[in-house]
Short mmCIF file of C-alpha atoms in Angstrom, two decimals:
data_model
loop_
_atom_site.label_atom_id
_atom_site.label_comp_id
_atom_site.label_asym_id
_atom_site.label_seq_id
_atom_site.Cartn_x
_atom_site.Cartn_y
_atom_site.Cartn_z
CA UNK A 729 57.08 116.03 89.80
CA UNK A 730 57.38 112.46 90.31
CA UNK A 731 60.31 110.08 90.75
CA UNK A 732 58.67 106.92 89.74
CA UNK A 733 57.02 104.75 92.11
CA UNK A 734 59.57 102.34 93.65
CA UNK A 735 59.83 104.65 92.16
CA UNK A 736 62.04 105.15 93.65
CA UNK A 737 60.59 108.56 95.59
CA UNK A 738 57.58 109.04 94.56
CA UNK A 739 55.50 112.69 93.64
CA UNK A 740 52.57 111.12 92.33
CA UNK A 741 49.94 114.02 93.87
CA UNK A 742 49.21 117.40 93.06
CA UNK A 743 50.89 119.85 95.72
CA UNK A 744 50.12 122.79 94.27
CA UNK A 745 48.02 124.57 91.03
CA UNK A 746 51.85 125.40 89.41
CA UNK A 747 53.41 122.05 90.73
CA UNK A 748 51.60 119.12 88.95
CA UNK A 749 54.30 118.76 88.91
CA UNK A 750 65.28 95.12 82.12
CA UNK A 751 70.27 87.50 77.14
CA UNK A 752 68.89 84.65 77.80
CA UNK A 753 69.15 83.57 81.39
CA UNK A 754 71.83 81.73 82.99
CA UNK A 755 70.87 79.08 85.17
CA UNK A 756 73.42 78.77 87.96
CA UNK A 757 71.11 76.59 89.85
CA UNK A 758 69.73 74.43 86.88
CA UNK A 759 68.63 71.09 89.38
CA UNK A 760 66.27 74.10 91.09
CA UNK A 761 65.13 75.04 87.96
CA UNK A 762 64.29 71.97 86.77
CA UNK A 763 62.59 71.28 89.54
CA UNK A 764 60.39 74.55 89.70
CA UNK A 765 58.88 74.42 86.15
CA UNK A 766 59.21 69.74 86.60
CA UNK A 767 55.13 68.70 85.64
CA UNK A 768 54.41 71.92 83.79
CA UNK A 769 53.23 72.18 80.10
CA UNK A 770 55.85 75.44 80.24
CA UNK A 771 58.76 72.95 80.59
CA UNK A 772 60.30 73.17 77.72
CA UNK A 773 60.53 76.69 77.61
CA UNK A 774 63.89 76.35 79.74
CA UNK A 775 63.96 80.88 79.47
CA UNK A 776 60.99 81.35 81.29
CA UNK A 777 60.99 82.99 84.25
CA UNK A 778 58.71 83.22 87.17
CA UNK A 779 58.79 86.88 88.58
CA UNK A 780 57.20 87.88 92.30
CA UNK A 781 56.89 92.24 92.34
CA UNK A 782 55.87 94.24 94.73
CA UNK A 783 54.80 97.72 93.95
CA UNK A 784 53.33 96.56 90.53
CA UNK A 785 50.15 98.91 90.72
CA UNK A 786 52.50 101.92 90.45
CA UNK A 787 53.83 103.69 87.23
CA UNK A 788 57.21 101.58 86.77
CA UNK A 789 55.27 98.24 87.81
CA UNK A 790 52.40 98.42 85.62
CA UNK A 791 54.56 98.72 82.41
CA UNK A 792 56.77 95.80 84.09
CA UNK A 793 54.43 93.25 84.76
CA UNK A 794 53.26 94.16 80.96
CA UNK A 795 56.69 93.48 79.57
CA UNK A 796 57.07 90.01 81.68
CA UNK A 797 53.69 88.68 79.98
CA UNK A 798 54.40 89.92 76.37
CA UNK A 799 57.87 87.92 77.33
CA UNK A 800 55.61 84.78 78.18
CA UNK A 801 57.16 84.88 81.53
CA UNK A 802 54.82 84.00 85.23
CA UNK A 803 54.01 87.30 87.44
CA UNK A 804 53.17 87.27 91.31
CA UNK A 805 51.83 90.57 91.93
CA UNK A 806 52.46 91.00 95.28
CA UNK A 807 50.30 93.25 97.21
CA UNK A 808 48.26 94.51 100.33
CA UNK A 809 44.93 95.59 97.71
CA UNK A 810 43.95 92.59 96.18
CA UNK A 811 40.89 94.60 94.76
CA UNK A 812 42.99 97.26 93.57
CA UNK A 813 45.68 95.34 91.94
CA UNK A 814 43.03 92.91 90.37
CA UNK A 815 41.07 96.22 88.78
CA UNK A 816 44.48 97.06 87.23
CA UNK A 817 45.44 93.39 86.27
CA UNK A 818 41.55 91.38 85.18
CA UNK A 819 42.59 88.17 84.19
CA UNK A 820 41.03 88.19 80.98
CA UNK A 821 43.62 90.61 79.80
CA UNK A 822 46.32 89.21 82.28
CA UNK A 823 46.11 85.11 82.52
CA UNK A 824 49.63 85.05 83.48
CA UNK A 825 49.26 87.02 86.62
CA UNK A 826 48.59 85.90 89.65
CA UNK A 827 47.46 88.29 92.21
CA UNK A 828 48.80 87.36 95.68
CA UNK A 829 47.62 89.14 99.20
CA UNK A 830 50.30 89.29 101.83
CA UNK A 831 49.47 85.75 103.05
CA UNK A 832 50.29 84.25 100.02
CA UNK A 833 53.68 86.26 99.72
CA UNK A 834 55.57 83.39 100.93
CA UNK A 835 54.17 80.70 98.40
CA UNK A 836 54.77 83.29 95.08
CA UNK A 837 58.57 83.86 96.40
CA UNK A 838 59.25 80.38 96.93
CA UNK A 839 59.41 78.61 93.59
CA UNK A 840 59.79 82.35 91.53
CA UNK A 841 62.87 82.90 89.49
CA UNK A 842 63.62 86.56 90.95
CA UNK A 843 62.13 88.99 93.07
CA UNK A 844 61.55 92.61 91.89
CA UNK A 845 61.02 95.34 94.83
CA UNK A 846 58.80 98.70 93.70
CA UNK A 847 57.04 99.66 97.10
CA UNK A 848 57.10 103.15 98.93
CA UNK A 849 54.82 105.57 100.08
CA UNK A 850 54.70 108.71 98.25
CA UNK A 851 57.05 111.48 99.33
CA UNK A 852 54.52 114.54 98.17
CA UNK A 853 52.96 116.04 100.92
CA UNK A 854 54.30 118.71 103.55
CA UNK A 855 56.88 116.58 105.47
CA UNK A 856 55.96 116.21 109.18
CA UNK A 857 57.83 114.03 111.68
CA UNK A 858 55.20 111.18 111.18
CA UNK A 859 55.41 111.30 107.40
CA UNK A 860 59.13 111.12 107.12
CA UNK A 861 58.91 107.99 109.39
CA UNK A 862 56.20 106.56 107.22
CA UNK A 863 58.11 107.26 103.94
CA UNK A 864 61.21 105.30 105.24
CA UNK A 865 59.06 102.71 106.77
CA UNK A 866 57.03 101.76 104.36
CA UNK A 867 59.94 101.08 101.97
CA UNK A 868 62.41 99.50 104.45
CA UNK A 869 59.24 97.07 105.88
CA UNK A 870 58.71 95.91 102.56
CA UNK A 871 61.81 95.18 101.63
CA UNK A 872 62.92 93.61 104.89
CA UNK A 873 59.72 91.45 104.44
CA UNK A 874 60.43 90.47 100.87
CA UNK A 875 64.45 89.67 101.95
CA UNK A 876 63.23 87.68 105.02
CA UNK A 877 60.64 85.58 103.10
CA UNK A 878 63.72 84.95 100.18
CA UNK A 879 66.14 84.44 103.06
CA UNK A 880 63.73 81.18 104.97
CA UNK A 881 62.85 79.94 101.13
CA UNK A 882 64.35 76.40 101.33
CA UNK A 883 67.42 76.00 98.49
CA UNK A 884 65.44 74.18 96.21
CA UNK A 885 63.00 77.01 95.65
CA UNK A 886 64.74 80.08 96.41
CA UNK A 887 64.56 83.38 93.99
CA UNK A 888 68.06 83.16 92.38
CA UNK A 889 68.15 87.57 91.95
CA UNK A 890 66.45 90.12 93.88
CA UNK A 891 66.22 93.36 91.91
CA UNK A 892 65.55 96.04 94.39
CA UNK A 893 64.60 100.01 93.74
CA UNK A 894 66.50 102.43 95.37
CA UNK A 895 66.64 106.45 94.45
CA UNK A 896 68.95 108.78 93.21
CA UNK A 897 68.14 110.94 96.33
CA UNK A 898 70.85 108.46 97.69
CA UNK A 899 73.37 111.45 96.75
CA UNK A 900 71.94 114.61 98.19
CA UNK A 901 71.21 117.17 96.24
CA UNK A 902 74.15 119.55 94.34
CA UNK A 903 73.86 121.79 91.39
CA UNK A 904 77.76 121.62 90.32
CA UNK A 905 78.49 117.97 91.43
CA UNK A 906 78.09 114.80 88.97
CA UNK A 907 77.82 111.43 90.37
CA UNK A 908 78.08 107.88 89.45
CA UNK A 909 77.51 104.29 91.52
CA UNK A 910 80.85 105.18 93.16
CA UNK A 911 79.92 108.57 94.90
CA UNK A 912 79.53 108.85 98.14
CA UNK A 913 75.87 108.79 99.87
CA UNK A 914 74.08 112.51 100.59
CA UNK A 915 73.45 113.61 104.45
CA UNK A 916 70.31 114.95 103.76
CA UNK A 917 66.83 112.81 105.04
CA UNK A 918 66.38 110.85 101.52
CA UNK A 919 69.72 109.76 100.99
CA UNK A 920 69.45 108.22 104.65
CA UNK A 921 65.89 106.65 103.92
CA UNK A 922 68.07 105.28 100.67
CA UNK A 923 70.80 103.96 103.04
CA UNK A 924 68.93 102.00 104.93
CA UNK A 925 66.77 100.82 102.00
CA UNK A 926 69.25 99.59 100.45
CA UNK A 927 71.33 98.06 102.60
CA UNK A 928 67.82 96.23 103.84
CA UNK A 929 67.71 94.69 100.43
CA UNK A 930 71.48 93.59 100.75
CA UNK A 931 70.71 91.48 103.60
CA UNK A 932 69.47 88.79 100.93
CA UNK A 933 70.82 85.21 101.24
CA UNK A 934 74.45 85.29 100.10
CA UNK A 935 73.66 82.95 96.84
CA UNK A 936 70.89 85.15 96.08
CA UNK A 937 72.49 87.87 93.23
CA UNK A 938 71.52 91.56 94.55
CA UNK A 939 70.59 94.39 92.34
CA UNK A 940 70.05 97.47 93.14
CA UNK A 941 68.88 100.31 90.64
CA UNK A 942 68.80 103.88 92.01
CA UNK A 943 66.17 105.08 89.96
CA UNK A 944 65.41 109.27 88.70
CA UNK A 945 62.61 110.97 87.48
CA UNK A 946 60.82 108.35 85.32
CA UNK A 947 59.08 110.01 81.98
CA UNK A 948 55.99 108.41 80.65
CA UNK A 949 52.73 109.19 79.08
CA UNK A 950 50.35 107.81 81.85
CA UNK A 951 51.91 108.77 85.37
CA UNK A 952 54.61 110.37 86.83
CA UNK A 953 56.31 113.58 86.50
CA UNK A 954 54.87 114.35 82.61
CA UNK A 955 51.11 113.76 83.56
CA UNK A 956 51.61 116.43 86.19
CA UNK A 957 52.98 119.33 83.70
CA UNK A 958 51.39 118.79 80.50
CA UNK A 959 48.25 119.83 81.21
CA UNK A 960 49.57 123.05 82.66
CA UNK A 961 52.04 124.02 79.48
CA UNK A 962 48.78 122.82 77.09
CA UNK A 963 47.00 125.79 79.15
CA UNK A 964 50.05 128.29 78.96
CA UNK A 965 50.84 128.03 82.53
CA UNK A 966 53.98 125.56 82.28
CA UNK A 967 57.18 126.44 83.25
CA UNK A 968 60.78 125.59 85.62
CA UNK A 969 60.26 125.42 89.31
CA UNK A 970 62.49 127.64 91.01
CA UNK A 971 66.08 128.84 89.53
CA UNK A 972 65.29 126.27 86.88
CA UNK A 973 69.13 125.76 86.66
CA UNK A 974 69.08 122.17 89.45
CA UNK A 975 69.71 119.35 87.57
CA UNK A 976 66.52 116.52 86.03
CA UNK A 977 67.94 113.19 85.96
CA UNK A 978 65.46 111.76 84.12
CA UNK A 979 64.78 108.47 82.18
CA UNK A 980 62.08 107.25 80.17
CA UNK A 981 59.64 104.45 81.31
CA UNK A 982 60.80 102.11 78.46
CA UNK A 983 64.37 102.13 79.39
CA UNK A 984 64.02 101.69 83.09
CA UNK A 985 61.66 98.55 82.54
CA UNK A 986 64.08 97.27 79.99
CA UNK A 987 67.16 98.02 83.04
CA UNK A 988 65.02 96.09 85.31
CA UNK A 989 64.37 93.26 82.95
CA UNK A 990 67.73 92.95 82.19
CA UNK A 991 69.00 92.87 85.41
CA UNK A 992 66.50 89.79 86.57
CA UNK A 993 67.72 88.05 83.29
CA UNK A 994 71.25 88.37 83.03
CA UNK A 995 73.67 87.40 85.64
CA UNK A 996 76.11 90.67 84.62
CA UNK A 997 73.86 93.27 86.84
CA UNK A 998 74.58 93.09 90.46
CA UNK A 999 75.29 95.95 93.17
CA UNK A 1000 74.11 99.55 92.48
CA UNK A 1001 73.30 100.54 89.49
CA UNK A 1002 72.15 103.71 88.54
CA UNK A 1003 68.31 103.92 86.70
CA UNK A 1004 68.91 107.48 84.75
CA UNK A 1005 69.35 108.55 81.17
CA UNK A 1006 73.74 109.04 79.55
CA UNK A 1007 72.20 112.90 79.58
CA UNK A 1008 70.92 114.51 82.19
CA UNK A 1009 69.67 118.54 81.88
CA UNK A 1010 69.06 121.53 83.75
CA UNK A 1011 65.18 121.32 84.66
CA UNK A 1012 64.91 124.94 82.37
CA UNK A 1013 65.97 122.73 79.53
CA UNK A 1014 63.17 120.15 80.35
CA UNK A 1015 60.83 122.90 80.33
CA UNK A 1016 61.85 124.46 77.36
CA UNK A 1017 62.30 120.94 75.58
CA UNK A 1018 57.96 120.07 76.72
CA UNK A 1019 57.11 123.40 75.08
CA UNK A 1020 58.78 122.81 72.21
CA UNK A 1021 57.10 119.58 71.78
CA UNK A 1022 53.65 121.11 72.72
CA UNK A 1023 53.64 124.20 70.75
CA UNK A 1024 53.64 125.52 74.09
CA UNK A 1025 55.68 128.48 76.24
CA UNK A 1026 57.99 127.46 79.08
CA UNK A 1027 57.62 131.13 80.86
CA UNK A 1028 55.83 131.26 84.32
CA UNK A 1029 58.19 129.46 86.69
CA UNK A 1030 56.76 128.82 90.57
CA UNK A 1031 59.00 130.62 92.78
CA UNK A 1032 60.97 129.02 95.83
CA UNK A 1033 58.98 130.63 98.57
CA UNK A 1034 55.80 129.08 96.70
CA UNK A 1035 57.16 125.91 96.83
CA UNK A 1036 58.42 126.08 100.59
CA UNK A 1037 55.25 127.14 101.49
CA UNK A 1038 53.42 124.48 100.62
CA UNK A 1039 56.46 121.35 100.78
CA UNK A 1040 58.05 122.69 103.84
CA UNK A 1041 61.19 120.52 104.11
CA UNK A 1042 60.05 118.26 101.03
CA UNK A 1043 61.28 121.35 98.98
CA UNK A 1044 64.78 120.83 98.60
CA UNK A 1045 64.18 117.90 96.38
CA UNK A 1046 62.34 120.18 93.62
CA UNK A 1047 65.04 123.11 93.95
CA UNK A 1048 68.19 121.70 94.46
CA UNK A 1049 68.22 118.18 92.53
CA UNK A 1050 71.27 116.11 91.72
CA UNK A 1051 73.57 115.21 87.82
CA UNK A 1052 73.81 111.58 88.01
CA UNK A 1053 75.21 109.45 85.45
CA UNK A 1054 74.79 105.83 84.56
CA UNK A 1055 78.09 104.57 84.33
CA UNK A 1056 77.07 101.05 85.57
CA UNK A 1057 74.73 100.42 82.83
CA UNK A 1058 76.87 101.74 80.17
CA UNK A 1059 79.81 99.55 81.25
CA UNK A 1060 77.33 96.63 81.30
CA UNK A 1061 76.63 97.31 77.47
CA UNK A 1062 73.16 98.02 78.26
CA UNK A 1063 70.88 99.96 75.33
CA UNK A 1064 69.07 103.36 76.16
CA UNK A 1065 66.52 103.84 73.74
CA UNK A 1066 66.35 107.11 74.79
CA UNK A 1067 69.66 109.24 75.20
CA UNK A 1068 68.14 112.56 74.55
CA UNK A 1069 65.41 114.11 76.79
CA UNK A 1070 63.86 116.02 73.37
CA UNK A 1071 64.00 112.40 71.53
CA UNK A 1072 62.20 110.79 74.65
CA UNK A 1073 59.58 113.67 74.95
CA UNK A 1074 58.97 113.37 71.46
CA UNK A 1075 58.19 109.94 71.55
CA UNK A 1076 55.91 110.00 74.40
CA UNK A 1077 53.55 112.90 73.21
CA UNK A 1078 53.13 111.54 69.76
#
């Protein structure tokens, strides 16, 4: 089960046989603008943006830094694999792209339009003292480098929004609870690796607009939480994980790449905003919804004690999961093109 790669929290490896598991811009600062794009044969295209990302290898990146060159826009990728990330982005498919090893970091945030913040080490392994120090690490030493580089960016060339991933682990886990941007933070070990995420990103220059988008289970043909269970409901052996009655706040790959875009375009999304679906569902209706789809069952669910044994700790976030809402984005007027989590599977296996 996967909760994108910024995600957000990320399950992107298999832990056990039964658990395979963004209007036009507004230039506030148009003198800096001017001045970024001033010699260029893109000049005249005064809606172009110039877009820095870290984390663009993973699930929610990949489709991002697709979306920013249908849009004509520039993309940094910014990365510690340039081999990697240049397998995944060869120019001749990619000419916008420019693929940018941490030395270069500073140059591609100087100069870029907005910064967008994807990094984090996966959360799916048996969590040991070191691991739970590397998870939170690895996302809050990103960040803090991305926010320091923005931060000692002269005026003239400094990213005008930082869009930053957060998770909806920031709440804890509750079966009978809903929550919203307004609810209070969990006390579990996620929502304080989301605390301090976040509030790493906030330490952005004041003029610099913040976003943050607490992200949920991301659903998508090529990665994340569906590539894990389809192939085990296509061979009969799909089903809930535990009770099956925690809550799946889900949202499809489309829509959380189109809440990202919007929020580096339009000057409207700032503070937390919540990356999930208007409908969450119990993760038995999931289940029952991807069988449906299949022509599959949804009958052979993995027990608790199967999953403790092999996630230790880590298991709470399959078996207890969290309702959240996204009031944010609905108040903002933004457009889910998926509501329903039967519409959204049915779009992504056909």
């Amino acid at each position: 089960m996967e909760i994108s790669r910024a995600t957000a929290l990320t399950w992107s490896h298999t832990v056990s046989p039964s658990l395979h598991l963004p209007q036009p811009l507004l230039f506030t600062r148009e003198t800096r603008k001017f001045r970024v794009w001033c010699g260029t044969d893109q000049s005249s295209k005064g809606d172009q943006m110039i877009i820095s990302v870290t984390g663009a290898t993973g699930f929610i990146g990949k489709r991002l830094v697709q979306k920013l060159q249908a849009e004509n826009h520039r993309v940094h990728v910014l990365t510690r694999s340039k081999s990697k990330a240049e397998l995944i982005f060869p120019v001749k498919d990619f000419p916008g792209v420019k693929i940018a090893g941490e030395p270069e970091w500073k140059d591609c945030i100087q100069g870029s339009t907005g910064v967008v913040n994807l990094a984090g080490l996966p959360i799916s392994t048996r969590w040991s003292s070191e691991i739970k120090k590397e998870i939170k690490q690895s996302r809050v030493r990103v960040t803090s480098k991305v926010v320091d580089l923005i931060k000692r960016a002269p005026d003239e060339t400094r990213p005008q929004v930082l869009v930053s991933a957060t998770a909806v682990g920031y709440y804890g886990t509750s079966e009978t609870q809903v929550f919203d941007e307004q609810s209070p933070s969990g006390k579990d070990y996620l929502a304080e690796v989301c605390r301090e995420w976040e509030s790493t990103a906030l330490k952005a220059n004041g003029d610099v607009r913040v976003a943050l988008i607490r992200i949920g289970v991301v659903l998508g043909k090529d990665g994340g939480a569906l590539a894990k269970m389809i192939p085990l409901f296509m061979m009969f052996a799909g089903g809930p994980l535990g009770s099956g009655n925690q809550w799946f706040s889900w949202i499809h790959l489309d829509d959380i790449v189109n809440l990202i875009y919007e929020a580096l375009s339009n000057p409207s999304y700032k503070g937390v905003i919540n990356g999930t679906a208007p409908n969450p569902v119990r993760l038995s209706e999931l289940c029952e919804q991807l069988g449906n789809v299949l022509g599959r069952p949804s009958w052979l669910p993995v027990p608790d004690f199967a999953l403790k044994a092999v996630l230790g700790e880590g298991a709470t976030v399959v078996l207890e999961g969290q309702k959240v809402v996204p009031t944010q984005a609905k108040k903002l007027g933004f457009s889910f093109k998926y509501s329903y989590v039967k519409d959204a599977l049915k779009a992504i296996i056909s």
